[in-house]
mmCIF file of C-alpha atoms in Angstrom:
data_model
loop_
_atom_site.group_PDB
_atom_site.id
_atom_site.type_symbol
_atom_site.label_atom_id
_atom_site.label_comp_id
_atom_site.label_asym_id
_atom_site.label_seq_id
_atom_site.Cartn_x
_atom_site.Cartn_y
_atom_site.Cartn_z
ATOM 1 C CA MET A 1 125.878 6.891 117.746
ATOM 2 C CA ALA A 2 129.866 6.644 115.824
ATOM 3 C CA VAL A 3 131.585 6.211 119.243
ATOM 4 C CA SER A 4 129.861 2.763 120.586
ATOM 5 C CA CYS A 5 128.545 -0.286 119.516
ATOM 6 C CA VAL A 6 124.788 -0.670 119.966
ATOM 7 C CA ILE A 7 122.292 -3.433 120.443
ATOM 8 C CA LEU A 8 119.967 -4.527 118.566
ATOM 9 C CA PRO A 9 117.234 -5.097 119.294
ATOM 10 C CA LEU A 10 115.629 -4.460 123.257
ATOM 11 C CA SER A 11 113.402 -7.153 121.940
ATOM 12 C CA VAL A 12 111.561 -9.203 125.219
ATOM 13 C CA MET A 13 115.259 -9.980 127.096
ATOM 14 C CA SER A 14 114.417 -7.916 130.682
ATOM 15 C CA VAL A 15 111.521 -10.287 130.464
ATOM 16 C CA LEU A 16 113.039 -13.612 129.805
ATOM 17 C CA LEU A 17 115.955 -13.105 131.911
ATOM 18 C CA GLY A 18 113.940 -11.326 135.177
ATOM 19 C CA PHE A 19 116.038 -8.703 135.380
ATOM 20 C CA SER A 20 115.998 -4.997 134.105
ATOM 21 C CA VAL A 21 118.378 -4.595 131.418
ATOM 22 C CA VAL A 22 120.131 -1.772 130.769
ATOM 23 C CA LEU A 23 120.797 -1.165 126.814
ATOM 24 C CA ILE A 24 121.523 1.680 123.969
ATOM 25 C CA LEU A 25 118.982 1.062 122.402
ATOM 26 C CA VAL A 26 118.759 1.696 119.175
ATOM 27 C CA GLY A 27 114.993 1.306 117.833
ATOM 28 C CA SER A 28 114.680 -1.986 115.279
ATOM 29 C CA ALA A 29 112.398 -5.038 115.253
ATOM 30 C CA SER A 30 114.110 -7.779 115.360
ATOM 31 C CA ALA A 31 112.771 -9.854 113.389
ATOM 32 C CA ALA A 32 113.655 -6.976 110.059
ATOM 33 C CA LYS A 33 113.681 -7.201 106.490
ATOM 34 C CA PHE A 34 116.033 -8.059 104.221
ATOM 35 C CA ASP A 35 117.743 -4.835 102.810
ATOM 36 C CA GLU A 36 117.164 -3.370 106.266
ATOM 37 C CA LEU A 37 119.673 -5.379 107.676
ATOM 38 C CA PHE A 38 121.654 -7.355 104.885
ATOM 39 C CA GLN A 39 122.526 -5.586 100.803
ATOM 40 C CA PRO A 40 123.957 -7.507 97.741
ATOM 41 C CA GLY A 41 127.618 -8.285 97.353
ATOM 42 C CA TRP A 42 127.658 -9.497 93.520
ATOM 43 C CA ALA A 43 125.108 -11.390 91.254
ATOM 44 C CA PHE A 44 122.970 -8.521 92.178
ATOM 45 C CA ASP A 45 120.515 -9.923 88.776
ATOM 46 C CA HIS A 46 120.587 -13.153 90.757
ATOM 47 C CA PHE A 47 118.726 -11.733 93.407
ATOM 48 C CA ILE A 48 114.993 -12.612 92.984
ATOM 49 C CA TYR A 49 112.589 -10.634 95.496
ATOM 50 C CA GLU A 50 109.174 -11.560 96.266
ATOM 51 C CA GLY A 51 107.436 -9.147 99.160
ATOM 52 C CA GLU A 52 109.149 -10.664 102.068
ATOM 53 C CA LEU A 53 110.892 -13.695 100.263
ATOM 54 C CA LEU A 54 114.935 -13.329 99.086
ATOM 55 C CA LYS A 55 115.906 -15.969 96.650
ATOM 56 C CA LEU A 56 118.927 -16.586 95.547
ATOM 57 C CA LYS A 57 119.956 -18.123 92.148
ATOM 58 C CA LEU A 58 122.705 -20.339 90.608
ATOM 59 C CA ASP A 59 122.890 -21.394 87.392
ATOM 60 C CA ASN A 60 125.977 -21.586 84.939
ATOM 61 C CA TYR A 61 126.442 -17.812 84.770
ATOM 62 C CA SER A 62 127.112 -16.742 88.766
ATOM 63 C CA GLY A 63 125.537 -17.991 91.930
ATOM 64 C CA ALA A 64 124.846 -14.726 94.264
ATOM 65 C CA GLY A 65 125.726 -13.656 97.623
ATOM 66 C CA PHE A 66 124.727 -10.997 100.538
ATOM 67 C CA ALA A 67 126.018 -9.335 103.177
ATOM 68 C CA SER A 68 124.894 -7.603 106.849
ATOM 69 C CA LYS A 69 125.563 -4.027 105.969
ATOM 70 C CA SER A 70 126.894 -4.061 109.945
ATOM 71 C CA LYS A 71 129.743 -6.335 111.632
ATOM 72 C CA TYR A 72 128.797 -7.257 114.992
ATOM 73 C CA MET A 73 130.392 -9.079 118.584
ATOM 74 C CA PHE A 74 128.607 -11.223 120.842
ATOM 75 C CA GLY A 75 125.054 -11.829 120.324
ATOM 76 C CA LYS A 76 122.831 -14.173 117.985
ATOM 77 C CA VAL A 77 121.898 -14.109 113.823
ATOM 78 C CA THR A 78 119.484 -16.188 112.839
ATOM 79 C CA VAL A 79 118.272 -17.113 109.065
ATOM 80 C CA GLN A 80 115.489 -19.204 107.259
ATOM 81 C CA ILE A 81 116.292 -20.486 104.777
ATOM 82 C CA LYS A 82 114.498 -23.050 102.210
ATOM 83 C CA LEU A 83 117.492 -25.095 100.472
ATOM 84 C CA VAL A 84 118.350 -26.111 96.768
ATOM 85 C CA GLU A 85 115.295 -28.458 95.741
ATOM 86 C CA GLY A 86 115.446 -31.802 93.432
ATOM 87 C CA ASP A 87 118.942 -32.258 92.218
ATOM 88 C CA SER A 88 121.451 -29.912 93.877
ATOM 89 C CA ALA A 89 124.871 -31.831 92.724
ATOM 90 C CA GLY A 90 127.523 -29.654 93.082
ATOM 91 C CA THR A 91 125.768 -26.733 94.868
ATOM 92 C CA VAL A 92 126.281 -24.479 97.680
ATOM 93 C CA THR A 93 124.347 -23.205 100.030
ATOM 94 C CA ALA A 94 126.145 -21.498 103.119
ATOM 95 C CA PHE A 95 125.456 -18.846 106.090
ATOM 96 C CA TYR A 96 127.965 -17.552 107.687
ATOM 97 C CA MET A 97 129.638 -14.696 110.093
ATOM 98 C CA SER A 98 133.399 -13.650 109.048
ATOM 99 C CA SER A 99 135.547 -10.607 110.465
ATOM 100 C CA ASP A 100 138.106 -9.650 107.569
ATOM 101 C CA GLY A 101 141.098 -10.148 106.940
ATOM 102 C CA PRO A 102 144.298 -13.204 106.676
ATOM 103 C CA THR A 103 143.884 -14.105 110.927
ATOM 104 C CA HIS A 104 140.101 -13.502 110.174
ATOM 105 C CA ASP A 105 137.405 -15.387 113.022
ATOM 106 C CA GLU A 106 134.610 -17.135 110.995
ATOM 107 C CA PHE A 107 131.475 -19.661 111.670
ATOM 108 C CA ASP A 108 129.887 -21.691 108.783
ATOM 109 C CA PHE A 109 127.824 -22.914 107.832
ATOM 110 C CA GLU A 110 127.568 -24.774 104.917
ATOM 111 C CA PHE A 111 124.887 -27.042 102.847
ATOM 112 C CA LEU A 112 126.063 -30.456 100.224
ATOM 113 C CA GLY A 113 123.745 -29.897 97.396
ATOM 114 C CA ASN A 114 123.236 -34.696 97.061
ATOM 115 C CA THR A 115 121.718 -36.233 94.095
ATOM 116 C CA THR A 116 117.747 -36.162 94.616
ATOM 117 C CA GLY A 117 116.636 -38.666 97.454
ATOM 118 C CA GLU A 118 120.285 -38.240 99.757
ATOM 119 C CA PRO A 119 119.637 -36.101 102.803
ATOM 120 C CA TYR A 120 121.730 -32.636 102.612
ATOM 121 C CA VAL A 121 124.882 -32.951 104.713
ATOM 122 C CA VAL A 122 125.458 -29.816 106.557
ATOM 123 C CA GLN A 123 128.659 -29.480 106.595
ATOM 124 C CA THR A 124 130.303 -26.303 110.214
ATOM 125 C CA ASN A 125 133.563 -24.912 110.328
ATOM 126 C CA VAL A 126 135.648 -22.488 112.920
ATOM 127 C CA TYR A 127 138.162 -20.600 111.929
ATOM 128 C CA VAL A 128 140.691 -18.849 114.560
ATOM 129 C CA ASN A 129 142.629 -15.736 114.287
ATOM 130 C CA GLY A 130 142.943 -17.445 110.191
ATOM 131 C CA VAL A 131 143.086 -21.145 110.966
ATOM 132 C CA GLY A 132 140.235 -23.555 109.923
ATOM 133 C CA ASN A 133 140.345 -26.901 109.315
ATOM 134 C CA ARG A 134 138.008 -27.461 111.944
ATOM 135 C CA GLU A 135 134.891 -29.681 109.722
ATOM 136 C CA GLN A 136 131.548 -31.272 111.143
ATOM 137 C CA ARG A 137 129.525 -32.535 108.537
ATOM 138 C CA LEU A 138 126.406 -34.090 109.283
ATOM 139 C CA ASN A 139 122.771 -35.470 107.970
ATOM 140 C CA LEU A 140 119.462 -33.369 108.617
ATOM 141 C CA TRP A 141 117.038 -35.268 110.966
ATOM 142 C CA PHE A 142 114.125 -33.021 108.161
ATOM 143 C CA ASP A 143 114.765 -32.537 104.275
ATOM 144 C CA PRO A 144 115.615 -29.045 104.101
ATOM 145 C CA THR A 145 113.836 -28.511 101.027
ATOM 146 C CA THR A 146 110.763 -29.387 101.313
ATOM 147 C CA ASP A 147 110.062 -25.851 103.686
ATOM 148 C CA PHE A 148 111.864 -23.589 105.484
ATOM 149 C CA HIS A 149 113.896 -24.203 108.795
ATOM 150 C CA SER A 150 116.067 -22.078 110.785
ATOM 151 C CA TYR A 151 119.596 -21.009 111.158
ATOM 152 C CA SER A 152 121.641 -19.598 113.963
ATOM 153 C CA LEU A 153 124.676 -18.999 115.492
ATOM 154 C CA LEU A 154 124.625 -17.868 118.998
ATOM 155 C CA TRP A 155 128.330 -15.910 120.237
ATOM 156 C CA ASN A 156 129.583 -14.842 123.237
ATOM 157 C CA GLN A 157 132.692 -14.871 125.655
ATOM 158 C CA ARG A 158 132.346 -18.407 126.885
ATOM 159 C CA GLN A 159 130.952 -20.613 123.641
ATOM 160 C CA VAL A 160 129.962 -20.606 120.361
ATOM 161 C CA VAL A 161 127.341 -22.302 119.192
ATOM 162 C CA PHE A 162 125.358 -23.371 115.868
ATOM 163 C CA LEU A 163 121.748 -24.339 116.086
ATOM 164 C CA VAL A 164 119.067 -25.479 113.726
ATOM 165 C CA ASP A 165 115.381 -24.750 114.875
ATOM 166 C CA GLU A 166 116.839 -24.238 118.028
ATOM 167 C CA THR A 167 118.697 -27.535 118.779
ATOM 168 C CA PRO A 168 122.508 -26.957 119.236
ATOM 169 C CA ILE A 169 124.522 -29.129 116.234
ATOM 170 C CA ARG A 170 128.125 -27.821 117.234
ATOM 171 C CA VAL A 171 129.499 -25.966 120.919
ATOM 172 C CA HIS A 172 132.807 -24.317 120.593
ATOM 173 C CA ALA A 173 133.450 -23.579 123.598
ATOM 174 C CA ASN A 174 135.648 -20.823 125.292
ATOM 175 C CA MET A 175 139.457 -22.908 126.255
ATOM 176 C CA GLU A 176 141.819 -20.069 126.535
ATOM 177 C CA LYS A 177 143.067 -21.373 129.994
ATOM 178 C CA GLN A 178 143.998 -24.120 127.710
ATOM 179 C CA GLY A 179 146.083 -21.922 126.022
ATOM 180 C CA ILE A 180 143.630 -22.081 122.827
ATOM 181 C CA PRO A 181 142.621 -18.324 120.700
ATOM 182 C CA PHE A 182 138.980 -18.318 121.025
ATOM 183 C CA PRO A 183 137.041 -15.398 118.681
ATOM 184 C CA LYS A 184 136.478 -12.801 120.784
ATOM 185 C CA ASP A 185 138.128 -9.354 119.650
ATOM 186 C CA GLN A 186 137.347 -9.036 116.236
ATOM 187 C CA PRO A 187 133.205 -7.570 114.838
ATOM 188 C CA MET A 188 132.035 -10.231 112.497
ATOM 189 C CA GLY A 189 129.778 -9.030 109.548
ATOM 190 C CA VAL A 190 127.128 -12.235 108.510
ATOM 191 C CA TYR A 191 126.866 -13.648 104.856
ATOM 192 C CA SER A 192 125.213 -15.564 102.373
ATOM 193 C CA SER A 193 125.296 -16.941 99.414
ATOM 194 C CA ILE A 194 125.709 -19.866 96.635
ATOM 195 C CA TRP A 195 127.218 -20.993 94.773
ATOM 196 C CA ASN A 196 129.003 -23.978 92.022
ATOM 197 C CA ALA A 197 131.443 -26.606 94.144
ATOM 198 C CA ASP A 198 131.128 -29.592 92.463
ATOM 199 C CA ASP A 199 135.085 -29.928 93.268
ATOM 200 C CA TRP A 200 134.401 -31.035 95.912
ATOM 201 C CA ALA A 201 130.883 -29.945 97.795
ATOM 202 C CA THR A 202 128.908 -33.277 96.397
ATOM 203 C CA GLN A 203 130.640 -37.040 97.134
ATOM 204 C CA GLY A 204 134.225 -35.712 97.518
ATOM 205 C CA GLY A 205 133.846 -34.000 93.901
ATOM 206 C CA ARG A 206 132.707 -37.272 92.041
ATOM 207 C CA VAL A 207 129.082 -36.251 91.386
ATOM 208 C CA LYS A 208 129.197 -33.242 89.220
ATOM 209 C CA THR A 209 126.621 -30.273 89.369
ATOM 210 C CA ASP A 210 123.636 -31.051 86.150
ATOM 211 C CA TRP A 211 123.531 -27.484 84.818
ATOM 212 C CA SER A 212 120.239 -28.797 82.929
ATOM 213 C CA HIS A 213 118.373 -28.543 86.559
ATOM 214 C CA ALA A 214 119.755 -24.687 86.465
ATOM 215 C CA PRO A 215 118.453 -22.492 87.591
ATOM 216 C CA PHE A 216 119.125 -23.796 91.595
ATOM 217 C CA ILE A 217 117.649 -21.257 94.632
ATOM 218 C CA ALA A 218 117.987 -20.834 97.769
ATOM 219 C CA SER A 219 114.759 -19.288 99.218
ATOM 220 C CA TYR A 220 115.455 -17.136 102.993
ATOM 221 C CA GLN A 221 113.743 -15.592 105.041
ATOM 222 C CA GLY A 222 112.690 -14.585 108.950
ATOM 223 C CA PHE A 223 116.135 -12.535 108.753
ATOM 224 C CA GLU A 224 116.958 -11.700 112.707
ATOM 225 C CA ILE A 225 119.943 -10.191 113.749
ATOM 226 C CA ASN A 226 119.898 -9.786 118.001
ATOM 227 C CA ALA A 227 123.833 -8.525 119.136
ATOM 228 C CA CYS A 228 125.830 -5.944 119.163
ATOM 229 C CA GLU A 229 126.825 -3.072 116.166
ATOM 230 C CA CYS A 230 130.236 -2.225 115.560
ATOM 231 C CA PRO A 231 130.786 0.693 113.347
ATOM 232 C CA ALA A 232 133.790 0.353 111.137
ATOM 233 C CA SER A 233 135.202 3.273 113.173
ATOM 234 C CA VAL A 234 135.443 2.088 116.155
ATOM 235 C CA ALA A 235 139.065 0.299 117.370
ATOM 236 C CA ALA A 236 138.045 -3.773 117.772
ATOM 237 C CA ALA A 237 139.383 -3.285 121.247
ATOM 238 C CA ASP A 238 136.782 -0.575 122.173
ATOM 239 C CA ASN A 239 134.152 -2.520 120.185
ATOM 240 C CA ALA A 240 135.156 -6.078 122.354
ATOM 241 C CA ARG A 241 134.889 -3.755 125.978
ATOM 242 C CA LYS A 242 131.650 -1.957 124.537
ATOM 243 C CA CYS A 243 129.969 -4.923 123.891
ATOM 244 C CA SER A 244 131.288 -6.788 126.725
ATOM 245 C CA SER A 245 128.868 -6.744 129.923
ATOM 246 C CA SER A 246 130.056 -4.144 132.527
ATOM 247 C CA GLY A 247 128.649 -2.707 135.892
ATOM 248 C CA GLU A 248 124.951 -1.979 135.527
ATOM 249 C CA LYS A 249 125.713 -2.760 131.581
ATOM 250 C CA ARG A 250 124.420 -5.972 131.297
ATOM 251 C CA TYR A 251 123.780 -7.618 128.061
ATOM 252 C CA TRP A 252 121.583 -11.157 127.100
ATOM 253 C CA TRP A 253 124.829 -13.019 125.860
ATOM 254 C CA ASP A 254 126.412 -12.708 129.013
ATOM 255 C CA GLU A 255 123.724 -13.780 131.255
ATOM 256 C CA PRO A 256 125.331 -17.193 133.284
ATOM 257 C CA THR A 257 122.400 -19.102 132.007
ATOM 258 C CA LEU A 258 124.330 -18.322 129.057
ATOM 259 C CA SER A 259 127.429 -19.356 129.321
ATOM 260 C CA GLU A 260 127.058 -23.502 128.319
ATOM 261 C CA LEU A 261 123.961 -25.622 127.041
ATOM 262 C CA SER A 262 121.358 -25.811 129.078
ATOM 263 C CA MET A 263 120.862 -29.478 130.169
ATOM 264 C CA HIS A 264 118.195 -29.956 127.124
ATOM 265 C CA GLN A 265 120.471 -28.865 124.656
ATOM 266 C CA SER A 266 123.249 -30.727 126.518
ATOM 267 C CA HIS A 267 121.025 -33.992 125.724
ATOM 268 C CA GLN A 268 120.149 -32.508 122.454
ATOM 269 C CA LEU A 269 123.347 -32.269 121.000
ATOM 270 C CA LEU A 270 124.110 -35.439 122.397
ATOM 271 C CA TRP A 271 121.572 -37.029 120.124
ATOM 272 C CA VAL A 272 122.565 -34.702 116.678
ATOM 273 C CA ARG A 273 125.753 -36.526 117.584
ATOM 274 C CA ALA A 274 125.294 -39.895 117.819
ATOM 275 C CA ASN A 275 122.232 -39.889 115.596
ATOM 276 C CA HIS A 276 123.214 -37.748 112.950
ATOM 277 C CA MET A 277 126.861 -36.579 111.906
ATOM 278 C CA ILE A 278 128.744 -38.782 109.133
ATOM 279 C CA TYR A 279 132.048 -37.727 110.111
ATOM 280 C CA ASP A 280 134.492 -35.290 113.248
ATOM 281 C CA TYR A 281 138.035 -34.158 112.155
ATOM 282 C CA CYS A 282 138.560 -34.024 116.035
ATOM 283 C CA THR A 283 138.355 -38.276 114.650
ATOM 284 C CA ASP A 284 140.061 -38.075 111.093
ATOM 285 C CA THR A 285 143.575 -39.634 112.291
ATOM 286 C CA ALA A 286 144.345 -39.374 108.973
ATOM 287 C CA ARG A 287 144.200 -35.734 108.547
ATOM 288 C CA PHE A 288 144.611 -35.166 112.295
ATOM 289 C CA PRO A 289 147.379 -38.481 113.684
ATOM 290 C CA ALA A 290 147.688 -35.994 116.968
ATOM 291 C CA THR A 291 144.346 -35.568 117.927
ATOM 292 C CA PRO A 292 144.295 -31.133 117.720
ATOM 293 C CA VAL A 293 144.544 -30.157 121.710
ATOM 294 C CA GLU A 294 140.416 -28.312 121.532
ATOM 295 C CA CYS A 295 138.687 -31.566 120.271
ATOM 296 C CA LEU A 296 140.844 -33.575 123.738
ATOM 297 C CA HIS A 297 138.988 -30.317 126.103
ATOM 298 C CA HIS A 298 135.515 -30.359 124.713
ATOM 299 C CA HIS A 299 132.946 -31.901 127.515
ATOM 300 C CA HIS A 300 130.958 -34.698 123.957
#
């Protein structure tokens, strides 16, 4: 397996898609225990393990973070998170995918803490070739601190979709035909962390972290990575080729049904944008006097 990307996992793709799927298979269930897929990245003493549950702790000494053991190209990653309860102002809990280096690609969920009673804000961002500044912010339609909710990133050669409980909240489409770079040739790790960002996270930094409420705890379960695993020993171009469908080798993420949102998903996205979006970089004329090129082409 050292010379090819492999698929995690087989799941029920052939049943879902109604055709035979030829894959290199690895024995792995779709939902896995934390330590099968991930490892602590920093502040090991701020990890709390309670059976299948993982908790990350933020106090005035440190936050904490974890990273996937492997890197991936195309597929879907999901984690269920219960966010910091009560007064979480100043804190950020992040779930994201990122490649390495100065020209990295990155897809971000950042959950911005709040003072008690205010809605949690979710900020998403997309970096391509090291360039970000594509922030969108929305209020969730539920309280993410009282129960677990699933947050997913779906990535293929046509689009990147951010999903909350399987509802799309953002799509970044491939517009290479319009000369806009698209992230499709850098394997990405999967990460999550909690840290203090009270210089900007809550009301633009006006509300600071109240350390008398520490520790701030984010809880995790339901780790799923259904994606093309890319060994570090393989060149990125070879990984990109091996993680793409060709001939008899068909990957579920390359199916036409996943090249764009379904009609139902399109309606869901319109609903989210109409009712819950509170900031979109595409309409921020102060930051971008000229509308960013991809905003002109994106279908809303």
